[in-house]
Amino acid sequence: MSYNNNTENKPESSNERRKLFVETFGCQMNVSDSEVVVSVLRGTGFELAENPGGADVILVNTCSIRENAEKRAVNRIRQHLGEKKRRRGVIVGVIGCMAQRLKEQFSENGIQVDIIAGPDSYRDLPSLIAEAGTGQQAVNILLSREETYADISPVRMDKNGVSSFVSIMRGCNNFCSYCVVPHTRGRERSRDPGSVIREAGELVDAGYREVTLLGQNVNSYLWRNSSNGEKVDFAMLIERVALELPGMRIRFATSHPKDLSDKLLHTISRYSNICKHIHLPLQSGSSKILKLMNRGYSREKYLERVGAVREIIPECSLSTDIIAGFCSETEEDHLATLSLMEEAGFDFAFMFKYSERPGTGAAKNLDDNVPEEVKIRRLNEIIELQNRLSFESKKTDKGKIFEVLAEGASKKSPYDLTGRTSQNKVVVFPAENHKSGDYVNVEITGFTSATLTGKAKNKS
Ligand code: SAH
Ligand code: SF4
Ligand code: F3S
């Protein structure tokens, strides 16, 4: 290869800073990781390109959660490799969960990328890019027990400047049998609370009004101070963030039902700036399936936790994730999911068809034996029911006044603003004299299953 990108030797004063394009698939954690990647590479002389056509280095941050997610990423990587054919010297890298899952095998499908880097190797990207510049494939797929990128201030790439994320932990120890995440992101580790507060404080200074604390299972956040033995759990962490950043709205995701404590629920109820919304993935309403999924709770335990939420935080909204057609799911199991959804009255849900992931417990030990057409039919029934539940949940909001954090112009009209309530429901309302970043009291006048509409009003 004639083009040798030697990052370290680039003069500081060079005005031809190299251009980086990062494309992100997958969850909020990946979005947050891409911001770390940009931060690391900015420090070595890169600037962001608006599109892949103008980039010297193209990185695709990938997701492995379902087969479709991988297919989408592979299609994009193929397109980027086309760019490489047009412009010699362009470096194309695959990073994130799919890089970790497939390792060097990634290139076995005829997709010859220059860099393969897993989620714990982003500090190493400058040298991986330099190595790739010599024409060799550069690979780092080491998982770490310690890496939290605590000292790296992410370069924010969100569009609205109002709401952003801080990741508080990495990895997962739960090994739900269907899930690839513990395999792609390694063991759970919590980040120093001081660094979480510092990063959230930087968001305040940059004008942000809302922060979402991120982890695969925030309820098991636990940080131990090695010098004095002090322990900080998630309830303590969120309380500290709420107290230190009073003007900031605080959200968090994801809560695992098995670890959702009353202590945390009381903390959420005590602080007005902690949003009254819990994302509590159910996966299935059948105790038999939950056991096969290795979720660590039964149908009864899940409903007991929903009861605790309702009692301790009556105004709290609940959203969930559901998988249709997991191994050996019968019609009776499926009906148990539908009845639980109805009983819990979810305000919102992400719903998926089971997709077997190589290397997971389910792939090794269970038979993916629900026929595709049955999976699709069950998923459709779940979606249909959730549409009704979402509609009913919005209906009860009509006539109420909510404090909405405006996030920007509505997609449909520049004269309308869109924002969210503490319960995470989207509200569209005429902007009048309000702007993005304002807290606005809005009276709800209409709704669909997806959105509330209303009008700004002063609370009387
Ligand atoms: N850590 C979170 C979310 C993980 S991934 C949690 O514990 O809930 C987000 C969602 O993707 C999961 O909640 C699950 O509903 C879904 N999911 C994960 N693996 C899947 C698979 N193999 N097939 C279908 N859906 C899956
Ligand atoms: Fe996956 Fe379960 Fe961990 Fe969530 S808690 S990331 S579903 S293994
Ligand atoms: Fe997230 Fe997908 Fe990885 S959901 S943790 S990017 S497998």
Short mmCIF file of C-alpha atoms and ligand atoms in Angstrom, two decimals:
data_model
loop_
_atom_site.label_atom_id
_atom_site.label_comp_id
_atom_site.label_asym_id
_atom_site.label_seq_id
_atom_site.Cartn_x
_atom_site.Cartn_y
_atom_site.Cartn_z
CA MET A 1 0.00 0.00 0.00
CA SER A 2 1.52 3.36 -1.01
CA TYR A 3 -0.24 5.45 1.61
CA ASN A 4 1.42 5.25 4.98
CA ASN A 5 -0.63 6.81 7.77
CA ASN A 6 1.83 7.26 10.54
CA THR A 7 -0.24 9.01 13.20
CA GLU A 8 2.57 9.65 15.65
CA ASN A 9 4.73 11.42 13.09
CA LYS A 10 2.09 13.86 11.90
CA PRO A 11 3.25 17.41 12.78
CA GLU A 12 1.06 19.21 15.34
CA SER A 13 0.71 22.24 13.10
CA SER A 14 -0.38 20.26 10.08
CA ASN A 15 -3.46 21.90 8.65
CA GLU A 16 -4.40 18.79 6.73
CA ARG A 17 -5.86 16.96 9.72
CA ARG A 18 -6.94 13.49 8.73
CA LYS A 19 -10.65 12.88 8.49
CA LEU A 20 -12.55 10.24 10.42
CA PHE A 21 -16.04 8.94 9.74
CA VAL A 22 -17.73 6.79 12.39
CA GLU A 23 -21.01 5.04 11.77
CA THR A 24 -22.83 3.49 14.72
CA PHE A 25 -25.23 0.55 14.91
CA GLY A 26 -26.81 -0.96 18.03
CA CYS A 27 -27.62 0.30 21.48
CA GLN A 28 -26.98 3.56 23.34
CA MET A 29 -23.86 2.01 24.78
CA ASN A 30 -22.44 1.81 21.27
CA VAL A 31 -23.40 5.43 20.61
CA SER A 32 -21.61 6.36 23.80
CA ASP A 33 -18.57 4.25 22.79
CA SER A 34 -18.37 5.98 19.41
CA GLU A 35 -18.04 9.25 21.30
CA VAL A 36 -15.09 7.77 23.19
CA VAL A 37 -13.56 6.62 19.89
CA VAL A 38 -13.83 10.11 18.42
CA SER A 39 -12.29 11.57 21.56
CA VAL A 40 -9.33 9.15 21.43
CA LEU A 41 -8.69 9.85 17.74
CA ARG A 42 -9.12 13.61 17.97
CA GLY A 43 -6.23 13.55 20.38
CA THR A 44 -4.05 12.12 17.62
CA GLY A 45 -4.94 14.67 14.96
CA PHE A 46 -8.20 13.47 13.42
CA GLU A 47 -11.25 15.56 12.73
CA LEU A 48 -14.74 14.34 11.93
CA ALA A 49 -15.86 13.98 8.33
CA GLU A 50 -19.52 14.66 7.49
CA ASN A 51 -19.72 11.67 5.20
CA PRO A 52 -17.66 8.61 4.26
CA GLY A 53 -16.76 10.19 0.91
CA GLY A 54 -14.51 12.71 2.64
CA ALA A 55 -12.90 10.36 5.16
CA ASP A 56 -9.40 8.87 5.41
CA VAL A 57 -10.55 6.39 8.07
CA ILE A 58 -14.04 4.85 8.19
CA LEU A 59 -15.02 2.94 11.32
CA VAL A 60 -18.26 0.99 11.65
CA ASN A 61 -19.31 0.38 15.25
CA THR A 62 -21.32 -2.80 15.05
CA CYS A 63 -24.02 -4.71 16.96
CA SER A 64 -24.50 -8.48 17.21
CA ILE A 65 -27.69 -8.65 19.22
CA ARG A 66 -29.77 -10.20 16.42
CA GLU A 67 -28.84 -11.64 13.04
CA ASN A 68 -30.49 -8.72 11.25
CA ALA A 69 -28.35 -6.21 13.13
CA GLU A 70 -25.24 -7.98 11.84
CA LYS A 71 -26.57 -8.12 8.28
CA ARG A 72 -27.22 -4.38 8.26
CA ALA A 73 -23.69 -3.66 9.46
CA VAL A 74 -22.12 -6.01 6.91
CA ASN A 75 -24.02 -4.29 4.08
CA ARG A 76 -22.66 -0.93 5.15
CA ILE A 77 -19.13 -2.24 5.50
CA ARG A 78 -19.34 -3.61 1.95
CA GLN A 79 -20.37 -0.15 0.74
CA HIS A 80 -17.46 1.44 2.57
CA LEU A 81 -15.08 -1.09 1.04
CA GLY A 82 -16.35 0.19 -2.32
CA GLU A 83 -15.13 3.63 -1.23
CA LYS A 84 -11.73 2.09 -0.63
CA LYS A 85 -11.67 0.86 -4.23
CA ARG A 86 -12.41 4.38 -5.48
CA ARG A 87 -9.89 6.18 -3.26
CA ARG A 88 -6.65 4.41 -2.50
CA GLY A 89 -5.41 4.62 1.05
CA VAL A 90 -8.80 4.79 2.77
CA ILE A 91 -8.83 2.62 5.90
CA VAL A 92 -12.01 0.72 6.76
CA GLY A 93 -12.36 -0.76 10.24
CA VAL A 94 -14.99 -2.80 12.04
CA ILE A 95 -15.27 -2.08 15.76
CA GLY A 96 -17.72 -3.00 18.52
CA CYS A 97 -19.65 -6.15 19.31
CA MET A 98 -19.49 -7.84 15.93
CA ALA A 99 -15.73 -7.32 15.72
CA GLN A 100 -15.44 -8.94 19.14
CA ARG A 101 -17.76 -11.82 18.29
CA LEU A 102 -16.17 -12.79 14.99
CA LYS A 103 -12.58 -11.71 15.60
CA GLU A 104 -10.31 -12.55 12.62
CA GLN A 105 -13.12 -14.70 11.20
CA PHE A 106 -14.81 -11.45 10.24
CA SER A 107 -12.74 -11.38 7.07
CA GLU A 108 -13.51 -14.99 6.22
CA ASN A 109 -16.73 -13.95 4.50
CA GLY A 110 -14.64 -12.17 1.90
CA ILE A 111 -14.96 -8.84 3.66
CA GLN A 112 -11.36 -7.74 3.89
CA VAL A 113 -11.40 -4.93 6.48
CA ASP A 114 -8.23 -3.16 7.64
CA ILE A 115 -9.02 -3.04 11.37
CA ILE A 116 -10.90 -5.36 13.73
CA ALA A 117 -11.24 -3.82 17.21
CA GLY A 118 -13.41 -4.99 20.10
CA PRO A 119 -15.18 -2.70 22.63
CA ASP A 120 -12.32 -2.67 25.17
CA SER A 121 -9.56 -1.77 22.71
CA TYR A 122 -10.42 1.78 21.69
CA ARG A 123 -7.40 3.37 23.34
CA ASP A 124 -5.34 1.29 20.94
CA LEU A 125 -7.04 2.66 17.79
CA PRO A 126 -4.30 5.19 16.91
CA SER A 127 -1.70 2.42 16.70
CA LEU A 128 -4.14 0.05 14.98
CA ILE A 129 -4.72 2.73 12.34
CA ALA A 130 -0.98 3.24 11.96
CA GLU A 131 -0.50 -0.53 11.57
CA ALA A 132 -3.32 -0.74 9.01
CA GLY A 133 -1.63 2.11 7.12
CA THR A 134 1.30 -0.19 6.41
CA GLY A 135 -1.03 -2.54 4.58
CA GLN A 136 -1.46 -5.12 7.34
CA GLN A 137 -4.73 -6.07 8.96
CA ALA A 138 -4.67 -4.70 12.53
CA VAL A 139 -6.57 -6.64 15.20
CA ASN A 140 -7.24 -6.06 18.90
CA ILE A 141 -10.01 -8.10 20.44
CA LEU A 142 -8.78 -8.29 24.02
CA LEU A 143 -11.50 -7.90 26.62
CA SER A 144 -10.57 -6.19 29.84
CA ARG A 145 -11.72 -6.61 33.43
CA GLU A 146 -10.95 -2.99 34.26
CA GLU A 147 -11.40 -0.74 31.23
CA THR A 148 -14.17 1.86 31.75
CA TYR A 149 -12.68 4.73 29.73
CA ALA A 150 -13.29 6.75 32.91
CA ASP A 151 -10.71 9.42 32.10
CA ILE A 152 -11.82 10.04 28.51
CA SER A 153 -14.25 12.90 27.89
CA PRO A 154 -16.45 11.72 25.01
CA VAL A 155 -16.89 14.05 22.04
CA ARG A 156 -20.66 14.54 21.91
CA MET A 157 -22.15 13.70 18.55
CA ASP A 158 -25.84 14.00 19.35
CA LYS A 159 -27.79 16.47 17.29
CA ASN A 160 -29.96 18.26 19.85
CA GLY A 161 -27.48 19.49 22.49
CA VAL A 162 -30.15 18.90 25.16
CA SER A 163 -29.93 15.25 26.09
CA SER A 164 -26.91 12.95 26.31
CA PHE A 165 -25.51 9.77 27.88
CA VAL A 166 -22.91 8.85 30.45
CA SER A 167 -21.94 5.20 30.65
CA ILE A 168 -21.54 4.14 34.28
CA MET A 169 -20.49 0.54 33.75
CA ARG A 170 -19.46 -1.87 31.03
CA GLY A 171 -20.01 -5.55 30.29
CA CYS A 172 -22.55 -7.94 31.76
CA ASN A 173 -22.39 -10.95 34.07
CA ASN A 174 -25.95 -12.16 33.67
CA PHE A 175 -25.57 -14.57 30.77
CA CYS A 176 -29.22 -14.60 29.76
CA SER A 177 -29.17 -17.68 27.58
CA TYR A 178 -30.28 -15.91 24.37
CA CYS A 179 -27.91 -12.96 24.70
CA VAL A 180 -24.58 -12.29 23.04
CA VAL A 181 -23.66 -9.22 25.14
CA PRO A 182 -21.63 -10.96 27.90
CA HIS A 183 -19.65 -12.62 25.08
CA THR A 184 -18.99 -9.40 23.18
CA ARG A 185 -18.51 -7.00 26.06
CA GLY A 186 -16.99 -9.17 28.74
CA ARG A 187 -17.36 -9.00 32.49
CA GLU A 188 -19.27 -6.32 34.32
CA ARG A 189 -17.26 -3.46 35.79
CA SER A 190 -18.47 -0.23 37.37
CA ARG A 191 -16.96 3.16 36.84
CA ASP A 192 -15.64 5.42 39.59
CA PRO A 193 -18.59 7.60 40.77
CA GLY A 194 -16.33 10.67 40.81
CA SER A 195 -15.70 10.30 37.09
CA VAL A 196 -19.43 9.82 36.41
CA ILE A 197 -20.24 13.05 38.25
CA ARG A 198 -17.42 14.89 36.53
CA GLU A 199 -18.63 13.82 33.09
CA ALA A 200 -22.26 14.66 33.88
CA GLY A 201 -21.04 18.06 35.15
CA GLU A 202 -19.29 18.65 31.82
CA LEU A 203 -22.64 18.09 30.13
CA VAL A 204 -24.21 20.77 32.35
CA ASP A 205 -21.40 23.17 31.42
CA ALA A 206 -21.99 22.43 27.74
CA GLY A 207 -25.67 23.39 28.12
CA TYR A 208 -27.23 19.91 28.30
CA ARG A 209 -30.39 19.51 30.37
CA GLU A 210 -30.76 15.74 30.55
CA VAL A 211 -28.40 12.84 31.13
CA THR A 212 -29.07 9.11 30.82
CA LEU A 213 -26.88 6.88 32.97
CA LEU A 214 -26.11 3.79 30.92
CA GLY A 215 -25.32 0.17 31.70
CA GLN A 216 -26.59 -3.26 30.65
CA ASN A 217 -27.89 -3.72 34.19
CA VAL A 218 -27.58 -0.47 36.13
CA ASN A 219 -29.18 -2.05 39.20
CA SER A 220 -26.06 -4.08 39.80
CA TYR A 221 -23.75 -1.03 39.66
CA LEU A 222 -21.30 -1.37 42.53
CA TRP A 223 -18.14 0.55 43.02
CA ARG A 224 -15.66 -0.24 45.76
CA ASN A 225 -13.08 2.30 46.80
CA SER A 226 -9.94 0.21 47.16
CA SER A 227 -8.32 2.68 49.58
CA ASN A 228 -11.06 2.93 52.23
CA GLY A 229 -13.47 0.10 51.38
CA GLU A 230 -16.35 2.54 50.72
CA LYS A 231 -19.10 1.03 48.54
CA VAL A 232 -21.41 2.93 46.22
CA ASP A 233 -24.46 1.18 44.77
CA PHE A 234 -26.74 2.49 42.02
CA ALA A 235 -29.26 4.12 44.40
CA MET A 236 -26.37 6.02 46.03
CA LEU A 237 -24.85 7.00 42.69
CA ILE A 238 -28.09 8.35 41.20
CA GLU A 239 -28.80 10.23 44.42
CA ARG A 240 -25.39 11.91 44.21
CA VAL A 241 -25.94 12.85 40.58
CA ALA A 242 -29.41 14.21 41.40
CA LEU A 243 -28.10 16.31 44.29
CA GLU A 244 -25.03 17.66 42.52
CA LEU A 245 -26.80 18.51 39.26
CA PRO A 246 -30.16 19.93 40.35
CA GLY A 247 -30.95 21.57 36.99
CA MET A 248 -30.44 18.33 35.12
CA ARG A 249 -32.99 15.63 34.39
CA ILE A 250 -31.63 12.17 35.10
CA ARG A 251 -32.64 9.00 33.30
CA PHE A 252 -31.13 5.53 33.48
CA ALA A 253 -31.20 2.27 31.52
CA THR A 254 -31.41 -0.67 31.73
CA SER A 255 -32.95 -2.03 34.94
CA HIS A 256 -32.87 -5.77 35.38
CA PRO A 257 -36.03 -6.91 37.24
CA LYS A 258 -34.10 -9.33 39.46
CA ASP A 259 -32.05 -6.46 40.94
CA LEU A 260 -34.63 -3.64 41.13
CA SER A 261 -34.60 -2.75 44.83
CA ASP A 262 -37.14 -0.84 46.92
CA LYS A 263 -34.23 1.34 48.02
CA LEU A 264 -33.76 2.50 44.42
CA LEU A 265 -37.51 3.05 43.94
CA HIS A 266 -37.60 5.27 47.05
CA THR A 267 -34.61 7.25 45.77
CA ILE A 268 -36.32 7.79 42.41
CA SER A 269 -39.50 8.96 44.12
CA ARG A 270 -37.60 11.38 46.40
CA TYR A 271 -35.93 13.51 43.71
CA SER A 272 -37.97 15.54 41.24
CA ASN A 273 -35.08 15.61 38.76
CA ILE A 274 -34.89 11.80 38.54
CA CYS A 275 -37.28 10.86 35.75
CA LYS A 276 -40.30 8.77 36.61
CA HIS A 277 -39.72 6.10 34.02
CA ILE A 278 -38.28 2.63 34.36
CA HIS A 279 -37.29 0.42 31.46
CA LEU A 280 -37.80 -3.06 32.89
CA PRO A 281 -37.27 -5.75 30.26
CA LEU A 282 -39.70 -8.64 30.74
CA GLN A 283 -38.66 -10.92 27.82
CA SER A 284 -41.42 -13.44 28.57
CA GLY A 285 -44.46 -13.76 30.82
CA SER A 286 -43.96 -17.51 31.31
CA SER A 287 -41.93 -18.67 34.30
CA LYS A 288 -40.87 -21.77 32.36
CA ILE A 289 -39.42 -19.65 29.54
CA LEU A 290 -37.86 -17.17 31.96
CA LYS A 291 -36.02 -20.07 33.58
CA LEU A 292 -34.76 -21.32 30.22
CA MET A 293 -33.67 -17.76 29.48
CA ASN A 294 -31.73 -17.69 32.77
CA ARG A 295 -33.36 -14.40 33.72
CA GLY A 296 -33.31 -14.98 37.47
CA TYR A 297 -36.98 -14.10 38.15
CA SER A 298 -40.39 -15.69 37.69
CA ARG A 299 -43.64 -14.24 36.35
CA GLU A 300 -44.77 -13.69 39.95
CA LYS A 301 -41.56 -11.94 40.96
CA TYR A 302 -41.79 -9.63 37.94
CA LEU A 303 -45.39 -8.71 38.79
CA GLU A 304 -44.40 -8.18 42.42
CA ARG A 305 -41.74 -5.66 41.27
CA VAL A 306 -44.30 -3.90 39.04
CA GLY A 307 -46.54 -3.68 42.12
CA ALA A 308 -43.69 -2.13 44.10
CA VAL A 309 -43.12 0.47 41.36
CA ARG A 310 -46.82 1.35 41.32
CA GLU A 311 -46.94 1.67 45.09
CA ILE A 312 -43.74 3.63 45.65
CA ILE A 313 -43.83 5.83 42.50
CA PRO A 314 -47.50 6.00 41.39
CA GLU A 315 -46.77 8.39 38.50
CA CYS A 316 -43.99 6.18 37.09
CA SER A 317 -44.21 4.86 33.54
CA LEU A 318 -42.97 1.41 32.62
CA SER A 319 -41.49 0.21 29.36
CA THR A 320 -40.17 -3.21 28.47
CA ASP A 321 -38.49 -5.55 26.00
CA ILE A 322 -40.17 -8.76 24.85
CA ILE A 323 -38.88 -11.70 22.83
CA ALA A 324 -41.39 -13.76 20.83
CA GLY A 325 -40.79 -17.40 19.98
CA PHE A 326 -37.91 -18.37 22.28
CA CYS A 327 -36.90 -22.05 22.30
CA SER A 328 -39.78 -24.40 23.23
CA GLU A 329 -42.25 -21.55 23.71
CA THR A 330 -45.78 -23.01 23.54
CA GLU A 331 -49.03 -21.22 22.80
CA GLU A 332 -49.70 -21.26 26.53
CA ASP A 333 -46.35 -19.54 27.25
CA HIS A 334 -47.14 -16.95 24.60
CA LEU A 335 -50.57 -16.29 26.12
CA ALA A 336 -48.84 -15.85 29.49
CA THR A 337 -46.73 -13.07 27.92
CA LEU A 338 -49.84 -11.36 26.55
CA SER A 339 -51.66 -11.57 29.87
CA LEU A 340 -48.68 -10.22 31.79
CA MET A 341 -48.38 -7.29 29.37
CA GLU A 342 -52.03 -6.51 30.00
CA GLU A 343 -51.63 -6.83 33.76
CA ALA A 344 -48.53 -4.62 33.88
CA GLY A 345 -50.06 -2.13 31.42
CA PHE A 346 -46.76 -1.21 29.76
CA ASP A 347 -46.57 2.32 28.39
CA PHE A 348 -44.12 1.34 25.69
CA ALA A 349 -42.23 -1.75 24.48
CA PHE A 350 -39.45 -2.92 22.18
CA MET A 351 -40.53 -6.23 20.72
CA PHE A 352 -38.37 -8.80 18.94
CA LYS A 353 -38.48 -12.18 17.30
CA TYR A 354 -36.01 -14.62 18.86
CA SER A 355 -32.80 -14.79 16.85
CA GLU A 356 -30.35 -17.51 17.82
CA ARG A 357 -26.84 -16.16 18.43
CA PRO A 358 -23.87 -18.47 17.99
CA GLY A 359 -21.96 -19.24 21.18
CA THR A 360 -24.75 -18.33 23.61
CA GLY A 361 -26.14 -20.78 26.17
CA ALA A 362 -29.37 -21.17 24.21
CA ALA A 363 -27.51 -21.88 20.98
CA LYS A 364 -25.49 -24.58 22.75
CA ASN A 365 -28.17 -26.20 24.89
CA LEU A 366 -31.62 -25.44 23.50
CA ASP A 367 -33.41 -26.08 20.26
CA ASP A 368 -34.53 -23.03 18.25
CA ASN A 369 -37.71 -24.95 17.50
CA VAL A 370 -40.50 -22.40 17.13
CA PRO A 371 -41.25 -22.19 13.39
CA GLU A 372 -40.55 -18.83 11.76
CA GLU A 373 -44.19 -18.23 10.84
CA VAL A 374 -45.26 -18.90 14.43
CA LYS A 375 -42.62 -16.46 15.72
CA ILE A 376 -43.91 -13.82 13.31
CA ARG A 377 -47.54 -14.39 14.24
CA ARG A 378 -46.79 -14.24 17.97
CA LEU A 379 -44.68 -11.12 17.53
CA ASN A 380 -47.51 -9.47 15.61
CA GLU A 381 -49.96 -10.32 18.39
CA ILE A 382 -47.58 -8.82 20.94
CA ILE A 383 -47.17 -5.65 18.84
CA GLU A 384 -50.92 -5.34 18.35
CA LEU A 385 -51.57 -5.64 22.07
CA GLN A 386 -48.82 -3.14 22.89
CA ASN A 387 -50.30 -0.64 20.42
CA ARG A 388 -53.55 -0.83 22.35
CA LEU A 389 -51.78 -0.54 25.72
CA SER A 390 -49.73 2.44 24.47
CA PHE A 391 -52.92 4.09 23.25
CA GLU A 392 -54.64 3.51 26.59
CA SER A 393 -51.63 4.85 28.46
CA LYS A 394 -51.71 8.07 26.39
CA LYS A 395 -55.48 8.37 26.84
CA THR A 396 -55.12 8.74 30.59
CA ASP A 397 -52.78 11.72 30.02
CA LYS A 398 -55.39 13.81 28.20
CA GLY A 399 -56.24 16.97 30.12
CA LYS A 400 -53.19 16.66 32.40
CA ILE A 401 -50.32 19.13 32.51
CA PHE A 402 -46.77 17.80 32.18
CA GLU A 403 -43.39 19.44 32.41
CA VAL A 404 -41.83 18.78 29.00
CA LEU A 405 -38.15 19.23 28.19
CA ALA A 406 -38.13 20.64 24.65
CA GLU A 407 -35.56 18.87 22.46
CA GLY A 408 -36.00 20.56 19.08
CA ALA A 409 -38.35 21.32 16.20
CA SER A 410 -40.91 18.65 15.42
CA LYS A 411 -40.24 16.68 12.24
CA LYS A 412 -43.58 17.69 10.78
CA SER A 413 -43.60 21.44 11.42
CA PRO A 414 -40.93 24.02 12.20
CA TYR A 415 -43.54 25.89 14.27
CA ASP A 416 -43.87 22.97 16.69
CA LEU A 417 -41.47 21.72 19.34
CA THR A 418 -41.02 18.13 20.38
CA GLY A 419 -39.91 16.99 23.82
CA ARG A 420 -40.52 14.41 26.49
CA THR A 421 -42.25 14.20 29.82
CA SER A 422 -40.53 12.82 32.88
CA GLN A 423 -42.34 9.56 31.99
CA ASN A 424 -40.49 9.54 28.64
CA LYS A 425 -43.61 10.18 26.57
CA VAL A 426 -43.08 12.27 23.44
CA VAL A 427 -45.11 15.50 23.31
CA VAL A 428 -45.51 17.81 20.29
CA PHE A 429 -46.75 21.35 20.92
CA PRO A 430 -46.74 24.80 19.23
CA ALA A 431 -43.37 26.45 19.94
CA GLU A 432 -44.74 29.98 20.52
CA ASN A 433 -41.92 31.72 22.43
CA HIS A 434 -40.30 28.50 23.68
CA LYS A 435 -37.09 26.94 22.41
CA SER A 436 -35.07 23.78 22.55
CA GLY A 437 -33.69 23.16 26.06
CA ASP A 438 -36.63 24.88 27.83
CA TYR A 439 -38.79 23.14 30.41
CA VAL A 440 -42.36 23.89 29.33
CA ASN A 441 -45.62 23.05 31.11
CA VAL A 442 -47.82 21.52 28.44
CA GLU A 443 -51.50 20.62 28.71
CA ILE A 444 -52.25 17.46 26.79
CA THR A 445 -55.08 17.93 24.30
CA GLY A 446 -54.69 14.96 21.95
CA PHE A 447 -52.81 11.71 21.40
CA THR A 448 -52.05 8.75 19.18
CA SER A 449 -50.52 5.47 20.37
CA ALA A 450 -47.07 7.01 19.76
CA THR A 451 -47.30 10.71 20.61
CA LEU A 452 -49.07 13.21 22.84
CA THR A 453 -50.03 16.63 21.51
CA GLY A 454 -50.70 19.70 23.62
CA LYS A 455 -50.36 23.39 24.26
CA ALA A 456 -48.00 25.30 26.52
CA LYS A 457 -49.71 26.49 29.66
CA ASN A 458 -48.75 28.07 32.93
CA LYS A 459 -49.51 25.74 35.82
CA SER A 460 -52.18 27.27 38.05
N1 SAH B 1 -29.18 -5.30 29.06
C1 SAH B 1 -30.47 -5.10 28.63
C2 SAH B 1 -30.68 -5.07 27.13
C3 SAH B 1 -29.92 -5.98 26.27
S1 SAH B 1 -30.25 -6.06 24.58
C4 SAH B 1 -31.32 -6.11 29.34
O1 SAH B 1 -30.89 -6.87 30.12
O2 SAH B 1 -32.51 -6.15 29.10
C5 SAH B 1 -31.84 -5.39 24.34
C6 SAH B 1 -32.92 -6.39 24.11
O3 SAH B 1 -32.68 -7.16 22.96
C7 SAH B 1 -33.10 -7.41 25.20
O4 SAH B 1 -33.78 -6.91 26.30
C8 SAH B 1 -33.87 -8.49 24.48
O5 SAH B 1 -35.26 -8.25 24.54
C9 SAH B 1 -33.41 -8.36 23.05
N2 SAH B 1 -32.56 -9.48 22.64
C10 SAH B 1 -31.36 -9.81 23.15
N3 SAH B 1 -30.88 -10.93 22.55
C11 SAH B 1 -31.82 -11.30 21.64
C12 SAH B 1 -31.93 -12.38 20.72
N4 SAH B 1 -30.98 -13.32 20.63
N5 SAH B 1 -33.03 -12.45 19.94
C13 SAH B 1 -34.01 -11.53 20.04
N6 SAH B 1 -33.95 -10.50 20.89
C14 SAH B 1 -32.88 -10.38 21.69
FE1 SF4 B 2 -27.98 -9.58 27.76
FE2 SF4 B 2 -29.19 -10.38 29.96
FE3 SF4 B 2 -26.94 -8.98 30.13
FE4 SF4 B 2 -29.16 -7.80 29.31
S1 SF4 B 2 -28.81 -8.68 31.36
S2 SF4 B 2 -27.15 -7.62 28.38
S3 SF4 B 2 -30.20 -9.39 28.17
S4 SF4 B 2 -27.16 -11.04 29.28
FE1 F3S B 3 -25.30 -3.05 22.29
FE2 F3S B 3 -25.66 -4.63 20.24
FE3 F3S B 3 -23.45 -4.80 21.58
S1 F3S B 3 -27.19 -4.08 21.71
S2 F3S B 3 -23.97 -4.18 23.65
S3 F3S B 3 -24.18 -3.02 20.43
S4 F3S B 3 -24.58 -6.48 20.74
#
